[in-house]
Short mmCIF file of C-alpha atoms in Angstrom, two decimals:
data_model
loop_
_atom_site.label_atom_id
_atom_site.label_comp_id
_atom_site.label_asym_id
_atom_site.label_seq_id
_atom_site.Cartn_x
_atom_site.Cartn_y
_atom_site.Cartn_z
CA MET A 1 11.04 -3.33 -4.29
CA ALA A 2 9.51 -5.62 -6.67
CA LEU A 3 6.49 -6.11 -8.63
CA SER A 4 4.42 -3.75 -10.57
CA HIS A 5 3.18 -2.45 -7.55
CA HIS A 6 5.16 -5.11 -6.45
CA PHE A 7 3.64 -8.06 -8.02
CA VAL A 8 3.07 -7.61 -11.69
CA PRO A 9 6.06 -8.13 -14.04
CA ARG A 10 6.49 -11.56 -15.50
CA PHE A 11 9.63 -11.07 -17.54
CA SER A 12 9.38 -12.83 -20.88
CA SER A 13 12.14 -11.17 -22.89
CA SER A 14 15.05 -13.42 -23.48
CA SER A 15 17.37 -10.42 -23.09
CA LEU A 16 16.48 -9.93 -19.44
CA PRO A 17 17.72 -12.24 -16.66
CA THR A 18 14.69 -13.98 -15.29
CA PRO A 19 14.28 -15.19 -11.72
CA LYS A 20 13.21 -18.77 -11.55
CA SER A 21 9.84 -17.65 -10.24
CA PRO A 22 9.26 -13.97 -11.05
CA VAL A 23 6.36 -13.41 -8.73
CA VAL A 24 8.38 -14.86 -5.91
CA SER A 25 11.79 -13.33 -6.38
CA LEU A 26 10.48 -9.84 -7.14
CA ARG A 27 8.94 -9.46 -3.72
CA PHE A 28 8.25 -12.52 -1.72
CA PRO A 29 10.90 -15.26 -1.34
CA ASN A 30 9.46 -18.78 -1.62
CA PHE A 31 6.28 -17.42 -3.07
CA SER A 32 3.77 -19.87 -4.46
CA THR A 33 1.50 -18.70 -7.22
CA GLY A 34 -1.73 -19.52 -5.48
CA LEU A 35 -3.15 -17.91 -2.38
CA PRO A 36 -3.06 -20.03 0.78
CA ALA A 37 -5.89 -22.56 0.65
CA ARG A 38 -7.50 -21.18 3.75
CA SER A 39 -7.88 -17.77 2.16
CA ARG A 40 -10.20 -19.24 -0.49
CA GLY A 41 -13.71 -20.36 0.19
CA LEU A 42 -14.51 -17.39 2.38
CA ARG A 43 -18.06 -16.19 2.24
CA PRO A 44 -18.75 -13.85 -0.65
CA LEU A 45 -18.35 -10.20 0.04
CA ILE A 46 -21.60 -8.64 1.17
CA ARG A 47 -21.44 -4.93 0.52
CA LYS A 48 -23.37 -2.92 3.15
CA PRO A 49 -22.85 0.81 3.41
CA PRO A 50 -21.42 1.82 6.78
CA SER A 51 -23.89 3.66 8.94
CA VAL A 52 -21.62 5.49 11.36
CA ARG A 53 -19.06 8.11 10.35
CA ALA A 54 -15.66 8.11 11.94
CA SER A 55 -15.08 10.55 14.79
CA VAL A 56 -12.45 10.97 17.46
CA ALA A 57 -14.02 8.18 19.50
CA ALA A 58 -16.32 6.39 17.11
CA GLU A 59 -18.09 3.26 18.13
CA LEU A 60 -17.24 1.77 14.76
CA PRO A 61 -13.69 3.15 14.84
CA ALA A 62 -12.63 2.20 11.32
CA THR A 63 -15.59 3.35 9.34
CA SER A 64 -15.77 6.61 7.42
CA GLN A 65 -18.46 8.30 5.34
CA PRO A 66 -18.73 11.50 3.30
CA GLU A 67 -19.77 14.66 5.07
CA LYS A 68 -23.33 15.89 4.64
CA GLY A 69 -23.87 17.77 1.47
CA GLU A 70 -20.91 16.19 -0.30
CA ALA A 71 -21.28 14.07 -3.42
CA SER A 72 -21.11 10.43 -2.45
CA PRO A 73 -17.66 9.04 -3.35
CA ARG A 74 -17.14 5.40 -4.18
CA VAL A 75 -15.90 2.94 -1.58
CA LEU A 76 -12.46 1.78 -2.59
CA LEU A 77 -11.61 -0.58 0.29
CA GLU A 78 -14.06 -2.27 2.69
CA VAL A 79 -12.59 -4.61 5.27
CA ARG A 80 -15.00 -6.52 7.58
CA ASP A 81 -14.02 -8.63 10.57
CA LEU A 82 -10.71 -9.73 8.94
CA THR A 83 -8.81 -12.44 10.77
CA ALA A 84 -5.51 -14.00 9.75
CA VAL A 85 -2.75 -16.28 11.06
CA ILE A 86 0.92 -16.65 10.42
CA ALA A 87 1.07 -19.49 7.90
CA GLU A 88 4.03 -21.26 9.40
CA THR A 89 2.93 -21.27 13.01
CA ASN A 90 -0.83 -20.85 12.71
CA GLN A 91 -0.61 -18.05 15.31
CA GLU A 92 -3.53 -15.61 14.95
CA ILE A 93 -2.26 -12.10 14.43
CA LEU A 94 -5.30 -10.21 13.09
CA HIS A 95 -8.30 -10.48 15.38
CA GLY A 96 -11.08 -8.77 13.45
CA VAL A 97 -10.01 -5.67 11.53
CA ASN A 98 -12.68 -3.32 10.21
CA LEU A 99 -11.84 -0.44 7.91
CA THR A 100 -13.59 1.50 5.12
CA ILE A 101 -11.78 3.83 2.78
CA TYR A 102 -13.55 6.07 0.27
CA GLU A 103 -12.19 7.77 -2.81
CA GLY A 104 -10.09 10.86 -2.08
CA GLU A 105 -9.25 9.93 1.53
CA VAL A 106 -5.95 9.66 3.33
CA HIS A 107 -5.89 7.32 6.30
CA ALA A 108 -3.01 6.66 8.74
CA VAL A 109 -2.62 3.54 10.91
CA MET A 110 -0.43 3.91 14.00
CA GLY A 111 0.36 1.48 16.82
CA ARG A 112 3.00 -0.15 18.91
CA ASN A 113 5.49 -2.63 17.35
CA GLY A 114 3.72 -5.96 16.97
CA SER A 115 0.23 -4.52 16.94
CA GLY A 116 -0.47 -5.91 13.44
CA LYS A 117 -0.03 -2.84 11.25
CA SER A 118 2.37 -4.25 8.69
CA THR A 119 0.69 -7.63 8.83
CA PHE A 120 -2.61 -6.03 7.91
CA SER A 121 -1.04 -4.33 4.90
CA LYS A 122 0.65 -7.57 3.75
CA VAL A 123 -2.55 -9.54 4.04
CA LEU A 124 -4.27 -6.99 1.83
CA VAL A 125 -1.77 -7.52 -0.95
CA GLY A 126 -1.67 -11.30 -0.61
CA HIS A 127 1.63 -12.02 1.12
CA PRO A 128 2.02 -15.82 1.38
CA ASP A 129 3.38 -15.67 4.95
CA TYR A 130 -0.20 -15.09 6.20
CA GLU A 131 -3.40 -17.00 5.77
CA VAL A 132 -6.82 -15.38 6.00
CA THR A 133 -9.14 -17.32 8.28
CA GLY A 134 -12.23 -15.14 8.28
CA GLY A 135 -13.90 -11.88 7.27
CA SER A 136 -14.06 -10.20 3.85
CA VAL A 137 -12.12 -7.63 1.91
CA GLY A 138 -13.74 -5.68 -0.95
CA PHE A 139 -11.74 -3.48 -3.29
CA LYS A 140 -13.65 -1.47 -5.87
CA GLY A 141 -16.52 -3.99 -5.59
CA ASN A 142 -14.27 -7.05 -6.09
CA ASN A 143 -13.55 -9.77 -3.56
CA LEU A 144 -9.91 -9.11 -2.98
CA LEU A 145 -9.36 -12.44 -1.21
CA GLU A 146 -10.05 -14.35 -4.39
CA MET A 147 -7.34 -12.58 -6.38
CA GLU A 148 -3.68 -13.48 -6.85
CA PRO A 149 -1.22 -10.78 -5.75
CA GLU A 150 -0.53 -9.66 -9.32
CA GLU A 151 -4.23 -9.38 -9.97
CA ARG A 152 -4.59 -7.11 -6.99
CA SER A 153 -1.96 -4.89 -8.53
CA HIS A 154 -3.59 -4.85 -11.90
CA VAL A 155 -6.95 -3.64 -10.46
CA GLY A 156 -5.18 -0.70 -8.76
CA LEU A 157 -3.79 -1.77 -5.38
CA PHE A 158 -0.20 -0.70 -4.64
CA MET A 159 2.06 -1.30 -1.66
CA SER A 160 5.34 0.30 -0.75
CA PHE A 161 7.27 -1.99 1.56
CA GLN A 162 9.58 -1.06 4.41
CA SER A 163 12.62 -2.80 2.86
CA PRO A 164 12.34 -3.01 -0.95
CA VAL A 165 14.37 -5.85 -2.40
CA GLU A 166 17.07 -5.56 -5.05
CA ILE A 167 16.58 -7.05 -8.54
CA PRO A 168 20.03 -7.55 -10.10
CA GLY A 169 20.19 -7.55 -13.90
CA VAL A 170 16.82 -5.75 -14.44
CA SER A 171 17.03 -2.04 -15.32
CA ASN A 172 14.74 0.34 -13.52
CA LEU A 173 13.53 1.79 -16.77
CA GLU A 174 12.49 -1.58 -18.28
CA PHE A 175 11.00 -2.78 -15.07
CA LEU A 176 8.78 0.32 -14.68
CA ARG A 177 7.78 0.23 -18.36
CA MET A 178 6.74 -3.42 -18.12
CA ALA A 179 4.87 -2.86 -14.86
CA SER A 180 3.08 0.15 -16.31
CA ASN A 181 2.09 -1.63 -19.48
CA ALA A 182 0.79 -4.65 -17.54
CA ARG A 183 -1.65 -2.33 -15.78
CA LYS A 184 -2.51 -0.52 -19.00
CA VAL A 185 -3.43 -3.89 -20.59
CA LYS A 186 -5.73 -4.61 -17.70
CA LEU A 187 -7.39 -1.20 -18.13
CA GLY A 188 -7.72 -1.67 -21.88
CA LEU A 189 -5.23 1.20 -22.62
CA PRO A 190 -2.49 1.12 -25.30
CA GLU A 191 0.99 0.11 -24.12
CA LEU A 192 3.85 2.60 -24.29
CA GLY A 193 6.99 1.97 -26.27
CA PRO A 194 10.47 2.92 -24.85
CA ILE A 195 10.48 6.42 -26.24
CA GLU A 196 6.91 7.20 -25.29
CA PHE A 197 7.49 5.83 -21.79
CA TYR A 198 10.56 7.95 -21.26
CA GLY A 199 8.50 11.04 -22.01
CA TYR A 200 5.79 9.75 -19.63
CA ILE A 201 8.15 9.10 -16.68
CA SER A 202 10.45 12.19 -16.96
CA PRO A 203 8.13 14.64 -15.14
CA LYS A 204 7.57 12.04 -12.42
CA LEU A 205 11.31 11.79 -11.85
CA ALA A 206 11.42 15.60 -11.62
CA ALA A 207 8.68 15.61 -9.00
CA LEU A 208 10.83 13.32 -6.82
CA ASN A 209 14.14 15.12 -7.44
CA MET A 210 15.50 11.87 -8.92
CA ASP A 211 18.36 11.92 -11.35
CA PRO A 212 17.34 10.37 -14.69
CA ARG A 213 20.42 8.12 -14.42
CA PHE A 214 18.44 6.12 -11.86
CA LEU A 215 16.58 4.62 -14.78
CA ASP A 216 19.71 3.02 -16.09
CA ARG A 217 20.52 1.29 -12.75
CA ASN A 218 19.27 -2.15 -11.77
CA VAL A 219 16.16 -2.06 -9.60
CA ASN A 220 17.16 -0.94 -6.10
CA GLU A 221 20.66 -2.45 -6.53
CA GLY A 222 23.13 -0.44 -4.58
CA PHE A 223 20.49 2.13 -3.65
CA SER A 224 20.52 3.87 -0.29
CA GLY A 225 17.49 3.58 1.98
CA GLY A 226 16.32 6.98 0.81
CA GLU A 227 16.81 6.19 -2.83
CA LYS A 228 14.80 2.99 -2.45
CA LYS A 229 11.90 4.88 -0.88
CA ARG A 230 11.94 7.44 -3.69
CA ASN A 231 11.99 4.57 -6.18
CA GLU A 232 8.95 3.07 -4.50
CA ILE A 233 7.00 6.30 -4.89
CA LEU A 234 8.21 6.60 -8.50
CA GLN A 235 6.60 3.15 -9.09
CA LEU A 236 3.41 4.43 -7.49
CA ALA A 237 3.42 7.46 -9.74
CA VAL A 238 4.00 5.30 -12.82
CA LEU A 239 1.27 2.81 -12.01
CA GLU A 240 -1.33 5.48 -11.06
CA ALA A 241 -2.82 3.11 -8.44
CA ASP A 242 -6.26 3.73 -6.94
CA LEU A 243 -5.17 2.82 -3.38
CA ALA A 244 -1.57 3.18 -2.22
CA ILE A 245 -0.53 1.39 0.97
CA LEU A 246 2.62 3.08 2.25
CA ASP A 247 4.31 0.97 4.94
CA GLU A 248 6.65 3.28 6.95
CA ILE A 249 7.92 5.23 3.95
CA ASP A 250 9.31 7.75 6.42
CA SER A 251 11.76 5.29 8.00
CA GLY A 252 15.36 5.95 7.15
CA LEU A 253 14.66 9.27 5.43
CA ASP A 254 16.29 12.60 6.28
CA VAL A 255 14.15 15.67 6.33
CA ASP A 256 14.91 16.64 2.69
CA ALA A 257 14.14 13.19 1.37
CA LEU A 258 10.94 12.98 3.45
CA GLN A 259 9.76 16.30 2.06
CA ASP A 260 10.47 15.15 -1.51
CA VAL A 261 8.62 11.90 -1.00
CA ALA A 262 5.70 13.60 0.74
CA ARG A 263 5.43 16.25 -1.97
CA ALA A 264 5.32 13.56 -4.63
CA VAL A 265 2.64 11.60 -2.76
CA ASN A 266 0.54 14.73 -2.23
CA GLY A 267 0.95 15.54 -5.92
CA LEU A 268 -0.54 12.16 -6.85
CA LEU A 269 -3.67 12.53 -4.70
CA THR A 270 -6.94 13.18 -6.55
CA SER A 271 -10.63 12.87 -5.69
CA LYS A 272 -10.59 9.36 -7.12
CA ASN A 273 -7.63 7.72 -5.35
CA SER A 274 -6.64 7.17 -1.75
CA VAL A 275 -3.70 6.51 0.58
CA LEU A 276 -3.34 4.24 3.59
CA MET A 277 -0.19 5.12 5.54
CA ILE A 278 1.38 3.04 8.25
CA THR A 279 3.75 4.98 10.55
CA HIS A 280 5.05 5.32 14.01
CA TYR A 281 5.75 8.96 13.88
CA GLN A 282 3.78 12.23 13.80
CA ARG A 283 6.37 13.86 11.49
CA LEU A 284 5.05 12.06 8.38
CA LEU A 285 1.54 13.31 9.13
CA ASP A 286 2.92 16.88 9.13
CA TYR A 287 3.58 16.47 5.41
CA ILE A 288 0.89 14.08 4.29
CA LYS A 289 -2.17 15.06 6.25
CA PRO A 290 -4.63 12.23 6.89
CA LYS A 291 -8.39 12.65 7.17
CA TYR A 292 -8.54 9.77 9.64
CA VAL A 293 -6.00 8.34 12.10
CA HIS A 294 -6.55 4.75 13.36
CA ILE A 295 -4.87 3.23 16.36
CA MET A 296 -4.16 -0.48 16.15
CA GLU A 297 -3.73 -2.78 19.13
CA ASP A 298 -3.57 -6.57 19.32
CA GLY A 299 -4.57 -7.14 15.67
CA ARG A 300 -7.55 -4.81 15.50
CA ILE A 301 -8.34 -1.15 15.08
CA VAL A 302 -9.41 0.11 18.48
CA ARG A 303 -9.77 3.85 17.98
CA THR A 304 -10.21 6.34 15.17
CA GLY A 305 -10.05 10.09 15.06
CA ASP A 306 -8.65 13.04 13.08
CA ILE A 307 -5.10 14.40 13.11
CA SER A 308 -5.56 15.51 16.75
CA LEU A 309 -5.44 11.82 17.76
CA ALA A 310 -1.96 11.52 16.35
CA LYS A 311 -0.91 14.70 18.23
CA GLN A 312 -2.33 13.31 21.42
CA LEU A 313 -0.38 10.09 20.85
CA GLU A 314 2.80 12.12 20.37
CA GLN A 315 2.35 13.90 23.67
CA GLU A 316 0.91 11.12 25.89
CA GLY A 317 2.04 7.89 24.20
CA TYR A 318 -0.12 4.79 23.86
CA LYS A 319 -0.78 4.54 27.56
CA GLY A 320 -2.47 7.94 27.45
CA ILE A 321 -4.57 6.88 24.38
CA SER A 322 -5.60 3.63 26.00
CA ALA A 323 -6.61 5.34 29.22
CA SER A 324 -8.77 7.94 27.57
#
Protein backbone atom coordinates (compact mmCIF):
# COMPACT_ATOMS: atom_id res chain seq x y z
CA MET A 1 0.00 0.00 0.00
CA ALA A 2 1.45 3.33 -0.37
CA LEU A 3 0.82 6.79 0.51
CA SER A 4 -0.40 8.39 3.58
CA HIS A 5 -3.62 7.21 2.88
CA HIS A 6 -1.82 6.25 0.03
CA PHE A 7 -0.57 9.47 -1.36
CA VAL A 8 1.08 11.62 1.26
CA PRO A 9 4.68 10.79 2.15
CA ARG A 10 7.36 12.65 0.26
CA PHE A 11 10.49 11.17 1.83
CA SER A 12 13.11 13.82 2.44
CA SER A 13 15.43 12.11 4.92
CA SER A 14 18.74 11.14 3.39
CA SER A 15 18.69 7.99 5.49
CA LEU A 16 15.70 6.56 3.68
CA PRO A 17 15.83 5.16 0.16
CA THR A 18 13.75 7.45 -1.97
CA PRO A 19 11.88 6.38 -5.08
CA LYS A 20 12.58 8.61 -8.05
CA SER A 21 9.06 9.96 -7.85
CA PRO A 22 7.61 9.32 -4.39
CA VAL A 23 4.00 10.00 -5.25
CA VAL A 24 4.26 7.61 -8.16
CA SER A 25 6.13 4.70 -6.74
CA LEU A 26 4.21 4.60 -3.49
CA ARG A 27 0.94 3.84 -5.19
CA PHE A 28 0.60 4.54 -8.83
CA PRO A 29 3.33 3.56 -11.30
CA ASN A 30 4.07 6.22 -13.91
CA PHE A 31 2.23 8.81 -11.86
CA SER A 32 2.47 12.41 -12.95
CA THR A 33 2.15 15.03 -10.24
CA GLY A 34 -0.72 16.89 -11.89
CA LEU A 35 -4.24 15.69 -12.43
CA PRO A 36 -5.16 14.88 -16.03
CA ALA A 37 -5.87 18.07 -17.90
CA ARG A 38 -9.41 17.07 -18.63
CA SER A 39 -10.19 16.78 -14.93
CA ARG A 40 -9.47 20.47 -14.46
CA GLY A 41 -11.73 23.24 -15.67
CA LEU A 42 -14.91 21.47 -14.62
CA ARG A 43 -17.73 23.68 -13.47
CA PRO A 44 -17.41 24.74 -9.83
CA LEU A 45 -19.17 22.54 -7.33
CA ILE A 46 -22.70 23.74 -6.71
CA ARG A 47 -23.83 22.42 -3.37
CA LYS A 48 -27.54 21.67 -3.31
CA PRO A 49 -28.98 19.58 -0.49
CA PRO A 50 -30.54 16.35 -1.74
CA SER A 51 -34.28 16.32 -1.53
CA VAL A 52 -35.03 12.60 -1.56
CA ARG A 53 -33.87 10.13 1.08
CA ALA A 54 -32.57 6.74 0.01
CA SER A 55 -34.98 3.83 0.22
CA VAL A 56 -35.05 0.32 -1.10
CA ALA A 57 -36.08 1.56 -4.53
CA ALA A 58 -35.42 5.27 -4.42
CA GLU A 59 -35.81 7.36 -7.54
CA LEU A 60 -32.55 9.09 -6.67
CA PRO A 61 -30.84 5.84 -5.74
CA ALA A 62 -27.59 7.24 -4.40
CA THR A 63 -28.90 10.02 -2.20
CA SER A 64 -29.25 9.81 1.59
CA GLN A 65 -30.50 12.21 4.24
CA PRO A 66 -30.83 12.13 8.00
CA GLU A 67 -33.98 10.68 9.48
CA LYS A 68 -36.67 13.01 10.80
CA GLY A 69 -35.90 14.33 14.24
CA GLU A 70 -32.17 13.66 13.99
CA ALA A 71 -29.61 16.44 14.15
CA SER A 72 -28.47 17.30 10.67
CA PRO A 73 -25.02 15.79 10.04
CA ARG A 74 -22.58 17.35 7.62
CA VAL A 75 -22.30 16.09 4.06
CA LEU A 76 -18.87 14.51 3.63
CA LEU A 77 -19.03 13.41 -0.01
CA GLU A 78 -21.35 14.66 -2.73
CA VAL A 79 -20.96 13.23 -6.22
CA ARG A 80 -23.10 14.60 -9.02
CA ASP A 81 -23.33 13.21 -12.57
CA LEU A 82 -19.70 12.03 -12.53
CA THR A 83 -18.38 10.76 -15.85
CA ALA A 84 -14.87 9.50 -16.56
CA VAL A 85 -12.83 7.72 -19.22
CA ILE A 86 -9.81 5.44 -19.24
CA ALA A 87 -6.98 7.86 -19.99
CA GLU A 88 -5.11 5.60 -22.39
CA THR A 89 -8.06 4.54 -24.56
CA ASN A 90 -10.57 7.32 -23.96
CA GLN A 91 -13.21 4.65 -23.26
CA GLU A 92 -15.97 6.01 -21.03
CA ILE A 93 -16.36 3.87 -17.93
CA LEU A 94 -18.38 6.04 -15.56
CA HIS A 95 -21.65 7.21 -17.07
CA GLY A 96 -23.09 9.59 -14.49
CA VAL A 97 -22.55 8.49 -10.89
CA ASN A 98 -24.56 10.17 -8.13
CA LEU A 99 -23.86 9.56 -4.46
CA THR A 100 -24.17 11.51 -1.23
CA ILE A 101 -22.58 10.38 2.05
CA TYR A 102 -23.21 12.10 5.37
CA GLU A 103 -21.14 11.94 8.54
CA GLY A 104 -21.57 8.75 10.52
CA GLU A 105 -22.80 6.63 7.62
CA VAL A 106 -21.57 3.32 6.22
CA HIS A 107 -22.31 2.71 2.53
CA ALA A 108 -21.62 -0.42 0.48
CA VAL A 109 -21.31 -0.57 -3.31
CA MET A 110 -21.87 -3.92 -5.00
CA GLY A 111 -22.00 -4.97 -8.62
CA ARG A 112 -20.76 -7.36 -11.25
CA ASN A 113 -17.14 -7.37 -12.36
CA GLY A 114 -16.60 -4.46 -14.73
CA SER A 115 -19.55 -2.45 -13.45
CA GLY A 116 -17.28 0.47 -12.46
CA LYS A 117 -17.00 0.01 -8.68
CA SER A 118 -13.22 0.12 -8.35
CA THR A 119 -12.94 2.71 -11.12
CA PHE A 120 -15.28 4.98 -9.18
CA SER A 121 -13.16 4.70 -6.05
CA LYS A 122 -9.94 5.34 -7.95
CA VAL A 123 -11.39 8.41 -9.64
CA LEU A 124 -12.32 9.78 -6.21
CA VAL A 125 -8.71 9.59 -5.03
CA GLY A 126 -7.20 10.91 -8.28
CA HIS A 127 -5.75 7.84 -9.98
CA PRO A 128 -3.99 8.97 -13.17
CA ASP A 129 -5.31 6.05 -15.24
CA TYR A 130 -8.66 7.83 -15.43
CA GLU A 131 -9.75 11.25 -16.63
CA VAL A 132 -12.84 13.02 -15.36
CA THR A 133 -14.94 14.34 -18.22
CA GLY A 134 -17.94 15.76 -16.41
CA GLY A 135 -19.83 16.19 -13.17
CA SER A 136 -18.67 17.38 -9.78
CA VAL A 137 -17.29 15.88 -6.58
CA GLY A 138 -17.45 17.76 -3.30
CA PHE A 139 -15.67 16.59 -0.17
CA LYS A 140 -16.26 18.51 3.06
CA GLY A 141 -17.26 21.51 0.95
CA ASN A 142 -14.12 21.39 -1.23
CA ASN A 143 -13.98 20.68 -4.95
CA LEU A 144 -12.17 17.35 -4.88
CA LEU A 145 -11.44 17.40 -8.60
CA GLU A 146 -9.16 20.42 -8.20
CA MET A 147 -6.92 18.65 -5.66
CA GLU A 148 -3.82 16.54 -6.18
CA PRO A 149 -4.02 13.01 -4.75
CA GLU A 150 -1.87 13.87 -1.73
CA GLU A 151 -4.06 16.90 -1.02
CA ARG A 152 -7.11 14.67 -1.00
CA SER A 153 -5.38 12.54 1.60
CA HIS A 154 -4.45 15.52 3.75
CA VAL A 155 -8.05 16.74 3.94
CA GLY A 156 -9.23 13.34 5.18
CA LEU A 157 -9.88 11.00 2.24
CA PHE A 158 -8.43 7.49 2.57
CA MET A 159 -8.46 4.52 0.24
CA SER A 160 -7.51 0.93 0.90
CA PHE A 161 -6.63 -0.76 -2.38
CA GLN A 162 -7.23 -4.37 -3.39
CA SER A 163 -3.54 -5.09 -3.93
CA PRO A 164 -1.30 -2.83 -1.80
CA VAL A 165 2.18 -2.41 -3.24
CA GLU A 166 5.43 -3.15 -1.44
CA ILE A 167 7.90 -0.37 -0.59
CA PRO A 168 11.34 -1.93 -0.12
CA GLY A 169 13.72 -0.07 2.16
CA VAL A 170 11.06 1.94 4.02
CA SER A 171 10.13 0.73 7.50
CA ASN A 172 6.47 0.50 8.37
CA LEU A 173 6.99 2.54 11.53
CA GLU A 174 8.70 5.46 9.81
CA PHE A 175 6.26 5.40 6.91
CA LEU A 176 3.26 5.55 9.22
CA ARG A 177 4.78 8.28 11.36
CA MET A 178 5.59 10.46 8.35
CA ALA A 179 2.12 9.92 6.90
CA SER A 180 0.47 10.75 10.20
CA ASN A 181 2.56 13.87 10.70
CA ALA A 182 1.81 15.09 7.18
CA ARG A 183 -1.89 15.03 8.00
CA LYS A 184 -1.33 16.62 11.41
CA VAL A 185 0.51 19.51 9.77
CA LYS A 186 -2.47 20.03 7.46
CA LEU A 187 -4.78 20.08 10.49
CA GLY A 188 -2.52 22.46 12.41
CA LEU A 189 -1.65 19.83 15.03
CA PRO A 190 1.81 19.16 16.52
CA GLU A 191 3.86 16.40 14.94
CA LEU A 192 4.77 13.30 16.93
CA GLY A 193 8.33 12.21 17.56
CA PRO A 194 9.37 8.53 17.34
CA ILE A 195 8.71 7.74 21.01
CA GLU A 196 5.39 9.61 21.12
CA PHE A 197 4.28 7.96 17.92
CA TYR A 198 5.05 4.48 19.21
CA GLY A 199 2.78 5.13 22.16
CA TYR A 200 0.11 6.43 19.78
CA ILE A 201 0.22 3.42 17.47
CA SER A 202 0.53 0.60 20.01
CA PRO A 203 -3.19 0.36 20.91
CA LYS A 204 -4.08 0.44 17.21
CA LEU A 205 -1.82 -2.55 16.61
CA ALA A 206 -3.52 -4.38 19.46
CA ALA A 207 -6.95 -3.69 17.99
CA LEU A 208 -5.87 -5.43 14.78
CA ASN A 209 -4.08 -8.32 16.53
CA MET A 210 -0.87 -7.25 14.80
CA ASP A 211 2.51 -8.15 16.22
CA PRO A 212 4.52 -4.97 17.01
CA ARG A 213 7.36 -6.50 14.99
CA PHE A 214 5.37 -5.54 11.89
CA LEU A 215 6.54 -1.99 12.48
CA ASP A 216 10.16 -2.98 11.89
CA ARG A 217 9.44 -4.60 8.54
CA ASN A 218 9.48 -2.75 5.24
CA VAL A 219 6.06 -1.56 4.07
CA ASN A 220 4.13 -4.63 2.84
CA GLU A 221 7.38 -6.37 1.80
CA GLY A 222 6.93 -10.10 2.17
CA PHE A 223 3.50 -9.64 3.74
CA SER A 224 0.77 -12.18 3.09
CA GLY A 225 -2.50 -10.97 1.59
CA GLY A 226 -4.11 -10.88 5.01
CA GLU A 227 -1.18 -9.00 6.54
CA LYS A 228 -1.37 -6.37 3.80
CA LYS A 229 -5.07 -5.82 4.46
CA ARG A 230 -4.45 -5.47 8.19
CA ASN A 231 -1.66 -3.02 7.42
CA GLU A 232 -4.05 -0.98 5.28
CA ILE A 233 -6.52 -0.68 8.15
CA LEU A 234 -3.66 0.20 10.48
CA GLN A 235 -2.89 3.12 8.17
CA LEU A 236 -6.54 4.14 8.30
CA ALA A 237 -6.45 4.04 12.10
CA VAL A 238 -3.27 6.11 12.23
CA LEU A 239 -4.50 8.75 9.78
CA GLU A 240 -7.95 9.07 11.38
CA ALA A 241 -9.49 9.85 7.99
CA ASP A 242 -12.95 11.38 7.64
CA LEU A 243 -13.98 9.09 4.77
CA ALA A 244 -12.48 5.64 4.24
CA ILE A 245 -12.94 3.94 0.87
CA LEU A 246 -12.36 0.22 1.36
CA ASP A 247 -11.97 -1.56 -1.97
CA GLU A 248 -12.60 -5.27 -1.40
CA ILE A 249 -10.81 -5.50 1.94
CA ASP A 250 -12.47 -8.89 2.41
CA SER A 251 -10.74 -10.49 -0.59
CA GLY A 252 -8.12 -13.05 0.39
CA LEU A 253 -8.99 -12.98 4.09
CA ASP A 254 -9.86 -16.02 6.16
CA VAL A 255 -12.65 -15.74 8.70
CA ASP A 256 -10.37 -14.82 11.62
CA ALA A 257 -8.56 -12.11 9.67
CA LEU A 258 -11.85 -10.73 8.33
CA GLN A 259 -13.24 -10.52 11.85
CA ASP A 260 -10.12 -8.70 13.09
CA VAL A 261 -10.24 -6.21 10.20
CA ALA A 262 -13.98 -5.64 10.57
CA ARG A 263 -13.66 -5.19 14.34
CA ALA A 264 -10.96 -2.58 13.80
CA VAL A 265 -13.02 -0.71 11.19
CA ASN A 266 -16.08 -0.73 13.43
CA GLY A 267 -13.95 0.56 16.29
CA LEU A 268 -12.91 3.55 14.18
CA LEU A 269 -16.44 4.60 13.28
CA THR A 270 -17.78 7.73 14.96
CA SER A 271 -20.62 10.16 14.34
CA LYS A 272 -18.18 12.33 12.36
CA ASN A 273 -16.59 9.89 9.91
CA SER A 274 -17.91 7.51 7.27
CA VAL A 275 -17.02 4.41 5.28
CA LEU A 276 -17.62 3.51 1.65
CA MET A 277 -17.10 -0.23 1.10
CA ILE A 278 -16.78 -1.96 -2.24
CA THR A 279 -17.42 -5.68 -2.13
CA HIS A 280 -18.83 -8.63 -4.02
CA TYR A 281 -19.91 -10.59 -1.00
CA GLN A 282 -22.57 -10.45 1.69
CA ARG A 283 -20.17 -11.84 4.32
CA LEU A 284 -18.37 -8.51 4.78
CA LEU A 285 -21.69 -6.81 5.44
CA ASP A 286 -22.37 -9.29 8.22
CA TYR A 287 -19.45 -7.74 10.12
CA ILE A 288 -19.51 -4.10 8.97
CA LYS A 289 -23.18 -3.25 8.65
CA PRO A 290 -23.99 -0.55 6.07
CA LYS A 291 -26.84 1.90 6.33
CA TYR A 292 -27.18 1.91 2.55
CA VAL A 293 -26.34 -0.63 -0.13
CA HIS A 294 -25.90 0.58 -3.72
CA ILE A 295 -25.96 -1.58 -6.82
CA MET A 296 -23.73 -0.42 -9.66
CA GLU A 297 -24.25 -1.34 -13.32
CA ASP A 298 -22.61 0.02 -16.44
CA GLY A 299 -20.82 2.85 -14.68
CA ARG A 300 -23.71 4.23 -12.65
CA ILE A 301 -25.57 3.48 -9.44
CA VAL A 302 -28.90 2.01 -10.47
CA ARG A 303 -30.45 1.02 -7.17
CA THR A 304 -30.11 1.77 -3.46
CA GLY A 305 -31.57 0.10 -0.42
CA ASP A 306 -30.75 -1.11 3.06
CA ILE A 307 -29.01 -4.34 4.07
CA SER A 308 -31.99 -6.34 2.78
CA LEU A 309 -30.95 -5.43 -0.76
CA ALA A 310 -27.62 -7.23 -0.28
CA LYS A 311 -29.45 -10.26 1.11
CA GLN A 312 -31.74 -10.27 -1.90
CA LEU A 313 -28.68 -10.11 -4.13
CA GLU A 314 -27.14 -13.07 -2.32
CA GLN A 315 -30.28 -15.15 -2.88
CA GLU A 316 -31.33 -14.09 -6.37
CA GLY A 317 -28.17 -12.75 -8.02
CA TYR A 318 -28.00 -9.66 -10.19
CA LYS A 319 -30.61 -10.98 -12.60
CA GLY A 320 -33.14 -11.03 -9.78
CA ILE A 321 -32.21 -7.50 -8.73
CA SER A 322 -32.47 -6.17 -12.28
CA ALA A 323 -35.82 -7.80 -12.84
CA SER A 324 -37.41 -6.45 -9.66
